[in-house]
XYZ file of C-alpha atoms in Angstrom:
651
model
C -25.130 50.398 -15.984
C -24.970 54.177 -16.832
C -26.609 57.406 -16.316
C -28.411 57.819 -19.750
C -31.772 59.784 -19.375
C -34.981 58.191 -20.999
C -36.647 60.519 -23.554
C -40.009 61.796 -22.645
C -41.057 61.276 -25.967
C -40.088 58.944 -28.793
C -37.616 59.168 -31.483
C -39.083 59.590 -34.785
C -37.272 58.164 -37.872
C -33.157 58.151 -37.343
C -33.138 54.252 -37.997
C -30.511 54.644 -40.330
C -28.223 56.946 -38.501
C -28.528 54.902 -35.260
C -27.825 51.764 -37.241
C -24.633 53.473 -38.668
C -23.495 54.813 -35.169
C -23.824 51.174 -33.870
C -21.840 49.748 -36.807
C -18.917 52.239 -36.518
C -18.643 51.941 -32.669
C -18.951 48.496 -32.045
C -18.529 45.820 -34.897
C -17.700 42.379 -34.120
C -16.527 41.879 -30.249
C -15.907 45.507 -29.939
C -12.931 45.651 -32.333
C -14.380 48.207 -34.712
C -11.891 50.701 -36.315
C -13.969 53.671 -35.017
C -13.484 54.468 -31.478
C -14.343 58.176 -31.747
C -17.258 59.197 -33.779
C -18.711 62.794 -33.924
C -22.127 63.354 -34.979
C -22.242 66.870 -36.406
C -24.852 69.039 -38.139
C -26.655 72.452 -37.668
C -28.224 73.562 -34.496
C -31.669 71.932 -33.916
C -31.005 68.950 -36.096
C -31.336 66.514 -33.154
C -27.632 65.498 -32.688
C -28.414 64.914 -29.054
C -31.566 62.738 -29.705
C -29.814 60.689 -32.198
C -26.835 60.235 -29.941
C -28.996 59.447 -26.946
C -30.985 56.775 -29.044
C -27.879 54.974 -30.055
C -26.449 55.033 -26.831
C -29.371 53.284 -25.075
C -29.349 50.853 -27.925
C -25.344 50.173 -27.315
C -25.510 50.148 -23.711
C -25.843 46.500 -22.790
C -22.611 45.696 -25.415
C -20.458 47.714 -22.854
C -19.363 45.757 -19.891
C -19.151 49.134 -17.792
C -22.022 50.879 -19.228
C -22.769 53.901 -21.317
C -22.441 57.609 -19.522
C -23.536 60.896 -20.872
C -21.624 64.185 -19.966
C -23.474 67.404 -20.830
C -21.237 70.080 -21.780
C -23.303 73.088 -22.691
C -23.391 74.327 -19.258
C -19.619 74.574 -19.172
C -19.506 77.351 -21.489
C -15.832 78.120 -22.281
C -14.364 76.283 -19.192
C -11.987 74.110 -20.983
C -9.791 73.386 -17.755
C -12.733 71.838 -15.933
C -13.606 69.492 -18.756
C -12.151 66.458 -16.969
C -13.712 67.426 -13.779
C -17.074 67.498 -15.388
C -16.590 63.893 -16.911
C -15.406 62.610 -13.760
C -18.653 63.797 -12.070
C -20.916 62.169 -14.805
C -18.941 58.869 -14.091
C -19.044 57.163 -10.768
C -15.647 58.684 -10.017
C -15.382 61.313 -7.191
C -11.654 61.940 -7.264
C -10.230 63.324 -3.850
C -6.695 63.304 -4.467
C -4.110 66.060 -5.429
C -3.248 64.483 -8.916
C -4.305 66.005 -12.317
C -7.933 65.092 -12.949
C -6.899 63.911 -16.442
C -4.285 61.277 -14.784
C -7.251 60.202 -12.524
C -9.600 59.634 -15.528
C -7.144 57.849 -17.560
C -6.279 55.333 -14.681
C -10.043 54.854 -14.229
C -11.000 54.181 -17.776
C -7.811 52.202 -18.715
C -9.206 48.768 -17.831
C -12.784 49.601 -18.498
C -15.443 48.920 -21.512
C -17.281 51.984 -21.443
C -19.226 54.280 -23.887
C -18.761 57.612 -23.208
C -21.201 60.301 -24.691
C -19.891 64.035 -24.927
C -22.718 66.297 -25.756
C -22.462 69.636 -27.276
C -18.606 70.104 -27.607
C -18.560 72.714 -30.331
C -17.523 75.538 -27.943
C -14.739 73.311 -26.241
C -13.555 71.524 -29.659
C -9.697 72.091 -28.976
C -9.986 70.790 -25.405
C -12.269 68.022 -26.478
C -9.969 66.833 -28.963
C -6.876 66.597 -26.807
C -8.567 64.980 -23.976
C -10.370 62.350 -26.182
C -7.085 61.520 -27.616
C -5.358 61.085 -24.365
C -8.299 58.769 -23.017
C -8.398 56.850 -26.205
C -4.600 56.148 -26.005
C -4.656 54.929 -22.455
C -8.130 52.898 -22.540
C -8.385 50.619 -25.444
C -11.979 49.398 -24.101
C -13.164 53.117 -24.344
C -15.591 54.314 -27.130
C -16.537 57.838 -27.572
C -19.526 59.363 -29.185
C -19.576 63.130 -29.532
C -22.131 65.642 -30.545
C -20.913 69.058 -32.046
C -21.565 71.638 -34.380
C -17.748 71.580 -35.153
C -15.679 68.617 -36.032
C -12.962 67.906 -33.233
C -10.147 67.066 -35.673
C -8.888 64.651 -33.535
C -6.979 61.420 -34.330
C -8.923 58.447 -34.972
C -12.248 60.633 -35.227
C -14.991 59.427 -37.865
C -17.625 61.990 -38.547
C -21.316 61.341 -39.179
C -23.321 64.166 -40.456
C -26.981 64.447 -38.966
C -29.185 65.592 -41.709
C -32.761 67.180 -41.361
C -35.655 64.695 -41.339
C -36.854 63.664 -44.964
C -39.591 65.938 -46.130
C -42.796 64.704 -48.155
C -42.671 65.051 -51.904
C -46.084 66.185 -52.109
C -48.271 66.836 -55.457
C -50.923 69.623 -55.618
C -53.350 67.493 -53.950
C -51.446 67.135 -50.773
C -50.649 63.337 -51.620
C -47.401 61.653 -50.705
C -46.404 59.228 -53.191
C -43.439 58.187 -51.226
C -45.338 57.515 -47.923
C -45.340 59.175 -44.658
C -41.776 60.920 -44.353
C -40.387 61.321 -40.841
C -40.590 65.091 -40.898
C -44.440 65.012 -41.275
C -44.572 61.905 -38.543
C -42.734 64.241 -36.028
C -45.035 67.149 -36.884
C -48.234 65.202 -36.642
C -47.110 63.598 -33.461
C -46.071 66.809 -31.891
C -49.338 68.519 -33.042
C -51.395 65.755 -31.478
C -49.567 66.325 -28.253
C -50.188 69.939 -28.419
C -53.941 69.916 -29.384
C -55.818 66.870 -27.974
C -57.631 65.232 -30.821
C -55.648 66.624 -33.675
C -55.649 64.414 -36.663
C -53.780 64.865 -40.066
C -56.493 64.114 -42.796
C -57.378 65.597 -46.160
C -56.811 69.412 -46.565
C -55.069 69.597 -43.005
C -52.654 67.005 -44.144
C -51.756 68.914 -47.177
C -51.062 71.931 -45.103
C -48.791 70.122 -42.547
C -46.838 68.777 -45.648
C -46.451 72.321 -46.773
C -45.400 73.494 -43.190
C -42.682 70.702 -43.217
C -41.214 71.654 -46.382
C -41.124 75.149 -45.337
C -39.200 74.087 -42.265
C -36.891 71.780 -44.266
C -37.577 68.939 -42.068
C -35.544 70.546 -39.185
C -36.586 68.835 -35.991
C -36.340 71.836 -33.457
C -38.018 74.127 -35.868
C -40.792 71.424 -36.264
C -41.058 71.274 -32.565
C -41.525 75.146 -32.394
C -44.284 75.086 -35.086
C -46.366 72.388 -33.297
C -46.259 74.150 -30.011
C -48.202 77.138 -32.121
C -50.857 74.975 -33.159
C -52.577 75.418 -29.929
C -53.615 78.988 -30.877
C -53.261 78.957 -34.711
C -54.677 76.723 -37.459
C -52.022 75.101 -39.649
C -52.842 77.342 -42.642
C -52.523 80.549 -40.861
C -49.336 79.379 -39.076
C -47.921 78.335 -42.428
C -48.762 81.727 -44.021
C -47.138 83.270 -41.100
C -43.913 81.544 -41.706
C -43.878 82.310 -45.496
C -44.093 86.158 -44.330
C -41.136 85.506 -41.983
C -39.144 84.170 -44.687
C -39.974 86.977 -46.923
C -38.650 89.521 -44.590
C -35.835 87.566 -43.131
C -32.421 89.408 -42.573
C -29.122 88.784 -41.075
C -30.234 90.699 -37.860
C -31.718 87.549 -36.268
C -28.162 86.592 -35.437
C -28.160 82.772 -35.488
C -26.631 82.157 -38.862
C -24.874 83.796 -41.843
C -25.658 83.858 -45.418
C -23.056 81.093 -46.116
C -25.136 78.640 -43.839
C -27.177 75.706 -45.085
C -30.793 76.303 -46.108
C -32.143 74.415 -43.290
C -30.324 76.639 -41.087
C -32.106 79.474 -42.253
C -35.423 77.501 -41.572
C -34.514 77.250 -37.979
C -33.456 80.936 -37.734
C -36.731 81.775 -39.253
C -38.949 79.284 -36.914
C -37.143 80.835 -33.720
C -37.408 84.153 -35.168
C -40.904 83.801 -35.875
C -41.693 82.217 -32.570
C -39.975 85.242 -30.872
C -42.100 87.616 -33.165
C -45.208 86.180 -31.839
C -44.149 86.445 -27.913
C -45.533 89.124 -25.997
C -43.115 91.746 -25.022
C -42.917 90.229 -21.368
C -42.074 86.884 -22.892
C -39.334 88.098 -25.202
C -37.804 90.073 -22.352
C -37.841 87.238 -19.851
C -36.468 84.823 -22.721
C -33.508 87.107 -23.390
C -32.907 87.476 -19.507
C -32.839 83.755 -18.895
C -30.336 83.153 -21.466
C -27.484 84.374 -18.551
C -28.427 80.982 -16.941
C -26.239 77.890 -17.313
C -28.057 74.713 -16.972
C -31.337 74.929 -15.318
C -33.061 77.496 -12.887
C -36.055 77.645 -10.604
C -39.028 80.088 -10.428
C -37.700 81.784 -7.413
C -34.311 82.265 -8.931
C -35.643 83.685 -12.230
C -37.590 86.159 -10.337
C -34.613 87.294 -8.336
C -32.309 87.510 -11.366
C -34.727 88.915 -14.058
C -37.315 90.857 -12.487
C -37.462 94.651 -12.301
C -39.868 97.466 -13.214
C -40.149 96.376 -16.826
C -40.855 92.782 -15.609
C -42.564 92.800 -12.284
C -41.654 89.719 -10.062
C -45.211 88.751 -9.695
C -45.540 88.282 -13.495
C -42.602 86.179 -13.999
C -44.224 82.829 -12.973
C -47.186 83.172 -15.387
C -44.565 84.191 -18.221
C -42.378 81.051 -17.349
C -45.486 78.905 -17.863
C -46.427 80.564 -21.268
C -42.619 80.078 -22.629
C -42.822 76.463 -21.550
C -46.201 76.224 -23.347
C -44.563 77.544 -26.380
C -41.554 75.205 -26.375
C -38.970 78.022 -25.534
C -38.529 76.427 -21.988
C -38.235 72.664 -20.855
C -39.902 71.876 -17.713
C -38.263 69.471 -15.444
C -40.034 68.737 -12.224
C -37.425 68.415 -9.442
C -38.569 67.409 -6.021
C -40.673 70.209 -4.313
C -39.769 72.875 -7.087
C -40.175 73.345 -10.717
C -37.182 73.724 -12.815
C -36.507 74.940 -16.332
C -34.110 74.738 -18.857
C -33.223 76.048 -22.601
C -31.841 74.133 -25.445
C -28.645 75.788 -26.368
C -30.032 77.107 -29.761
C -32.843 78.866 -27.896
C -30.747 79.868 -25.404
C -28.248 81.499 -27.923
C -30.945 83.415 -29.698
C -31.984 84.843 -26.444
C -28.441 85.759 -25.539
C -28.265 87.636 -28.839
C -31.372 89.537 -27.876
C -29.917 90.421 -24.431
C -26.910 91.906 -26.073
C -29.283 93.850 -28.576
C -31.128 95.694 -25.714
C -27.865 96.148 -23.911
C -28.396 94.182 -20.787
C -25.624 91.551 -20.862
C -23.438 92.915 -18.343
C -26.259 93.902 -16.159
C -28.023 90.291 -16.192
C -24.505 88.919 -15.710
C -24.167 90.889 -12.604
C -27.369 90.005 -11.364
C -26.743 86.447 -11.805
C -23.360 86.823 -10.150
C -24.669 88.596 -7.264
C -27.741 86.041 -6.778
C -25.196 83.287 -6.385
C -22.919 85.154 -4.208
C -26.071 85.997 -1.868
C -26.908 81.974 -2.418
C -23.425 81.181 -1.150
C -23.524 83.475 1.796
C -26.943 82.083 2.866
C -25.621 78.571 2.509
C -22.438 79.366 4.355
C -24.755 80.723 7.409
C -27.189 77.859 7.358
C -25.201 74.720 6.606
C -24.492 74.042 10.397
C -28.214 73.525 11.223
C -31.425 71.228 10.395
C -31.412 71.656 6.362
C -28.105 70.173 5.336
C -29.744 67.612 3.141
C -31.954 70.370 1.587
C -28.941 72.629 1.001
C -26.953 69.615 -0.597
C -29.975 69.065 -3.056
C -30.003 72.847 -3.738
C -26.577 73.463 -4.278
C -25.961 70.319 -6.488
C -28.909 71.501 -8.593
C -27.164 75.114 -8.932
C -23.549 73.748 -9.845
C -23.585 74.988 -13.272
C -24.768 78.413 -12.260
C -22.065 78.690 -9.267
C -19.405 77.629 -11.925
C -20.642 80.375 -14.470
C -20.920 83.069 -11.733
C -17.148 82.122 -10.483
C -15.885 82.182 -14.132
C -17.693 85.681 -14.575
C -16.180 86.978 -11.393
C -12.704 85.766 -12.422
C -12.952 86.781 -15.943
C -13.654 90.315 -14.808
C -10.706 90.111 -12.300
C -12.891 90.852 -9.520
C -10.414 89.093 -7.078
C -12.155 90.368 -3.922
C -15.544 88.935 -4.805
C -14.203 85.724 -6.126
C -12.372 85.416 -2.556
C -15.807 86.214 -0.998
C -17.471 83.612 -2.930
C -15.168 80.918 -3.122
C -14.749 81.038 0.453
C -18.582 81.263 1.438
C -18.774 77.941 -0.735
C -16.667 75.944 1.820
C -19.501 73.773 2.848
C -20.246 72.880 -1.031
C -16.645 72.244 -1.620
C -16.219 70.104 1.608
C -19.680 69.455 2.539
C -20.903 68.076 -0.861
C -18.377 66.343 -2.328
C -16.709 68.828 -4.542
C -13.331 69.164 -2.843
C -11.097 68.978 -6.003
C -13.039 71.592 -7.873
C -13.105 73.648 -4.658
C -9.194 73.808 -4.480
C -9.283 74.803 -8.288
C -11.341 77.697 -7.505
C -9.894 78.556 -4.138
C -6.470 78.619 -5.929
C -7.487 81.020 -8.748
C -9.395 83.217 -6.363
C -6.171 83.449 -4.132
C -3.979 84.001 -7.014
C -6.372 86.857 -8.567
C -6.339 89.003 -5.242
C -3.281 88.811 -3.213
C -3.966 91.949 -1.223
C -4.241 91.269 2.507
C -8.076 91.597 3.690
C -10.524 89.465 5.900
C -11.767 87.831 2.564
C -8.361 86.565 1.938
C -8.082 85.197 5.483
C -11.621 83.347 5.015
C -10.403 81.810 1.769
C -7.278 80.658 3.158
C -9.219 79.083 6.095
C -11.720 77.673 3.790
C -8.784 75.684 1.940
C -8.244 73.843 5.319
C -11.022 71.294 5.003
C -10.711 70.860 1.365
C -6.687 70.178 1.515
C -7.365 67.819 4.469
C -9.871 65.750 2.464
C -7.128 65.665 -0.462
C -4.535 64.702 2.005
C -2.080 67.780 1.068
C -0.170 68.479 4.174
C 2.384 70.800 2.409
C -0.170 72.924 0.913
C -2.367 73.089 4.108
C 1.015 74.058 5.993
C 1.361 76.781 3.710
C -2.170 78.120 3.912
C -2.245 77.848 7.584
C 0.933 79.939 8.088
C -0.184 82.808 5.905
C -3.820 82.571 7.452
C -2.115 82.971 11.085
C 0.070 85.935 9.896
C -2.811 87.828 8.135
C -5.060 87.089 10.952
C -3.225 88.891 13.485
C -4.038 92.267 11.602
C -7.863 91.845 12.085
C -10.259 90.666 14.777
C -11.346 87.560 16.766
C -13.376 85.873 13.877
C -9.907 85.972 11.715
C -8.068 84.558 14.466
C -10.637 81.820 15.101
C -10.307 80.827 11.599
C -6.320 80.780 11.583
C -6.623 78.828 14.795
C -9.011 76.008 13.038
C -6.563 75.771 10.312
C -3.651 75.110 12.645
C -5.622 72.498 14.098
C -6.199 70.815 10.641
C -2.488 70.824 10.122
C -1.888 69.126 13.446
C -4.629 66.485 12.682
C -3.376 65.894 9.128
C 0.164 65.417 10.169
C -0.876 62.696 12.931
C 0.451 64.599 15.798
C -2.174 63.485 18.362
C -0.897 65.398 21.362
C -0.834 68.757 19.546
C -4.187 68.057 18.127
C -5.587 67.314 21.459
C -4.157 70.369 22.841
C -5.169 72.944 20.027
C -8.758 71.245 20.033
C -9.128 71.927 23.829
C -7.964 75.534 23.354
C -10.793 76.101 20.872
C -13.358 74.257 23.079
C -12.247 76.300 26.150
C -13.734 79.602 24.565
C -17.305 80.628 25.041
C -18.436 79.154 21.761
C -21.551 77.751 23.594
C -22.922 81.305 23.766
C -22.451 82.062 20.120
C -24.502 80.701 17.015
C -23.256 77.228 16.278
C -20.272 77.154 13.700
C -18.274 74.411 12.145
C -15.290 74.760 14.181
C -16.178 73.621 17.597
C -17.717 70.721 16.115
C -14.741 69.807 14.196
C -12.585 70.476 17.330
C -14.755 68.048 19.174
C -14.208 65.324 16.258
C -10.467 65.976 16.027
C -10.111 65.859 19.890
C -12.121 62.541 20.197
C -10.441 60.856 17.096
C -6.859 61.429 18.396
C -7.948 60.314 21.862
C -9.307 57.038 20.867
C -6.201 56.730 18.483
C -4.091 57.042 21.761
C -6.221 54.631 23.582
C -7.897 57.198 26.062
C -11.551 56.656 26.248
C -12.411 59.995 27.957
C -13.165 60.633 24.302
C -16.694 59.286 25.064
C -17.520 62.235 27.042
C -16.554 64.717 24.303
C -18.733 62.644 21.678
C -21.575 62.683 23.961
C -21.585 66.497 23.745
C -21.016 66.432 20.191
C -23.937 64.206 19.674
C -26.142 66.157 21.906
C -25.189 69.717 20.267
C -25.693 68.108 16.747
C -29.138 66.720 18.011
C -30.400 69.929 19.248
C -29.391 71.910 16.019
C -30.291 69.202 13.450
C -26.620 69.120 12.151
C -26.058 65.893 10.526
C -22.379 65.817 8.915
C -20.176 66.507 11.858
C -22.590 64.159 14.029
C -21.761 61.548 11.476
C -18.198 61.977 11.749
C -18.775 61.627 15.561
C -20.490 58.323 15.023
C -17.543 57.300 12.812
C -15.078 57.978 15.773
C -17.378 56.559 18.382
C -17.738 53.286 16.085
C -13.774 52.908 16.330
C -14.061 53.470 20.141
C -16.750 50.995 20.614
C -14.633 48.313 18.359
C -11.622 49.070 20.796
C -13.622 48.148 23.662
C -15.147 45.080 22.101
C -18.664 46.369 21.680
C -19.331 45.263 18.151
C -23.116 45.869 17.992
C -22.657 49.264 19.158
C -20.065 49.923 16.872
C -21.881 48.755 13.829
C -24.927 50.765 14.874
C -22.912 54.061 14.937
C -21.126 53.021 11.655
C -24.434 52.563 10.009
C -25.538 56.056 11.204
C -22.382 57.672 9.917
C -22.635 55.898 6.533
C -26.246 56.919 5.909
C -25.432 60.602 6.192
C -21.845 60.353 4.503
C -23.561 58.520 1.489
C -26.562 61.143 1.199
C -24.191 63.942 1.209
C -21.853 62.387 -1.558
C -18.941 62.460 0.874
C -16.865 59.763 -0.454
C -14.076 59.704 2.099
C -16.720 59.541 4.897
C -18.734 56.750 3.036
C -15.422 54.731 2.537
C -14.384 55.076 6.168
C -17.794 54.271 7.565
C -17.993 51.220 5.379
C -14.691 49.947 6.816
C -15.789 50.513 10.477
C -19.037 48.730 9.691
C -17.091 45.663 8.255
C -14.644 45.610 11.268
C -17.839 45.573 13.425
C -18.720 42.468 11.472
C -15.778 40.292 12.010
C -17.694 37.475 13.524
C -19.672 37.421 10.319
C -16.817 36.993 7.971
C -18.834 36.927 4.746
C -20.602 40.025 5.518
C -17.313 41.555 6.706
C -15.587 40.763 3.174
C -18.585 41.950 1.307
C -18.310 45.407 3.020
C -14.578 45.725 2.737
C -15.098 44.857 -1.022
C -17.521 47.776 -1.534
C -14.845 50.079 0.359
C -12.341 48.972 -1.879
C -14.328 49.751 -4.932
C -15.160 53.003 -3.514
C -11.579 54.061 -2.715
C -10.813 53.148 -6.658
C -13.470 55.570 -7.656
C -11.891 58.283 -5.478
C -8.789 57.946 -7.327
C -6.967 57.004 -4.149
C -5.869 54.197 -1.646
C -7.634 53.824 1.633
C -6.311 56.951 3.530
C -5.249 56.814 7.157
C -8.195 56.694 9.670
C -9.034 60.459 10.105
C -12.084 62.594 9.962
């Protein structure tokens, strides 16, 4: 059980480090004194690779698995640390409780290994959080990678050193046997250059190169990628020249750093020097991304007259070939990412050419435009594709929002958080949605249509979280502000009032407000969420009151969604119809609609919808008690991962 990735290439060496991690974290019967182990060392030394290798070996020993949490995309957003950990775990909390409390409760009875990767920029936040988790969860072990120690209670520190370097004599022999650094360089060289073999004089040059790079794995990987175009002797000579002229302007280290850090700085700077001007410029500009990016996004954010858009795909390919970028195929698109050390070097050069602010604005503007595009397209045939796209861009959406909020650009923050309503509500990120909506609303309190929409966007989020008092407050303000503006804003206010009635369980008022909305000319306008939601709320309230004229409304909902390809609200309609069929004693029909709802809600990571569909499916199987019990058990397990008991039956 877990989410650990399988390495695309094998780990060279590190047997002693992996064995020591195992000894520290486990010991006999999981009673080792070390519950928090931090792997520290300079950038590029391979901390993440060692941690993942050890975690894969340890995974079978932990009843509840081993789970990786990648923190580098989080930048300086310590307040979201608990959210990111919860997302990595099978835990999609949808309550109003603080996320730390939810994590503590979830982990308290579990035996689990948590790998927190790249913590140095969040060291203080990680220290506080790990201490809280370890106090509450005796079966928890935490493995951290960080350039800085956390200075947390119970922390044990293991320094990861560079790989052993051959002790070569003048003839290039290696009396001690093949060292790990040479083995890594030889392996990567063979991958880069088919047919490559380290023999004779070639081997002696490889040994010299390993020694020049001080056995630092990332530096070795960068050098190996260059063997496609340069012979080993020439490559080593170029590195020698680079060392001779090395200065502090490379921006990665200081004079106080260990010598192998200088080796990495040299290797990266030398790789940068050998890049074309277009490659250097794109490398710098790509550093603005958090996590990954695809080719189209790279063009939109990074291209201009100095770097024409039609050239960007080819430059991305050459940067991948030079190991500056890591390529990750993902469905129908290629995605790329940078290792942190490589990204930091690019960010340094971006500052040097004075483009940091410009690129951050471009990045923000691109993701603001993407949010608006998704807002307009969500009620349509491409919801699954939009879910996949936005989930892949989650780190960049966070980065864009954080930049906007850090700049105190409250209006843009309101605009973006409101446009992302479909991501918060439709893609399972309601708790984070509330976090950003609250911050945006607090940043810009001036009356505006953007504020009205942000208040409206809070509606479905607060319904899912079950926070009626907050929803009532947002609805009151939304209604008051909407009176200043046009029909669109007044429709948003009416939709929020409808959600208040539904969440409060006022069936009569819910039906009345829904019928008011459906009496408008909504059929003549482009389809939006609100009339579909009104049909769901009306039907659900009618069924709850034992009034089966709801079937006519559900038929219209189904037809409307079918014609447009909309899935999410149709799934809620299927859920309501399942309850209606159950009330009528039509168990097979109820099961059919519950299964249809379950398939969509599970695909869209809608935890509440999935749990409620499971329970409807279980009720339809009452004449098959073993199946019904199994389904109810699945639902109960799901509610626990959501950090909440089963809610009242409501969409």
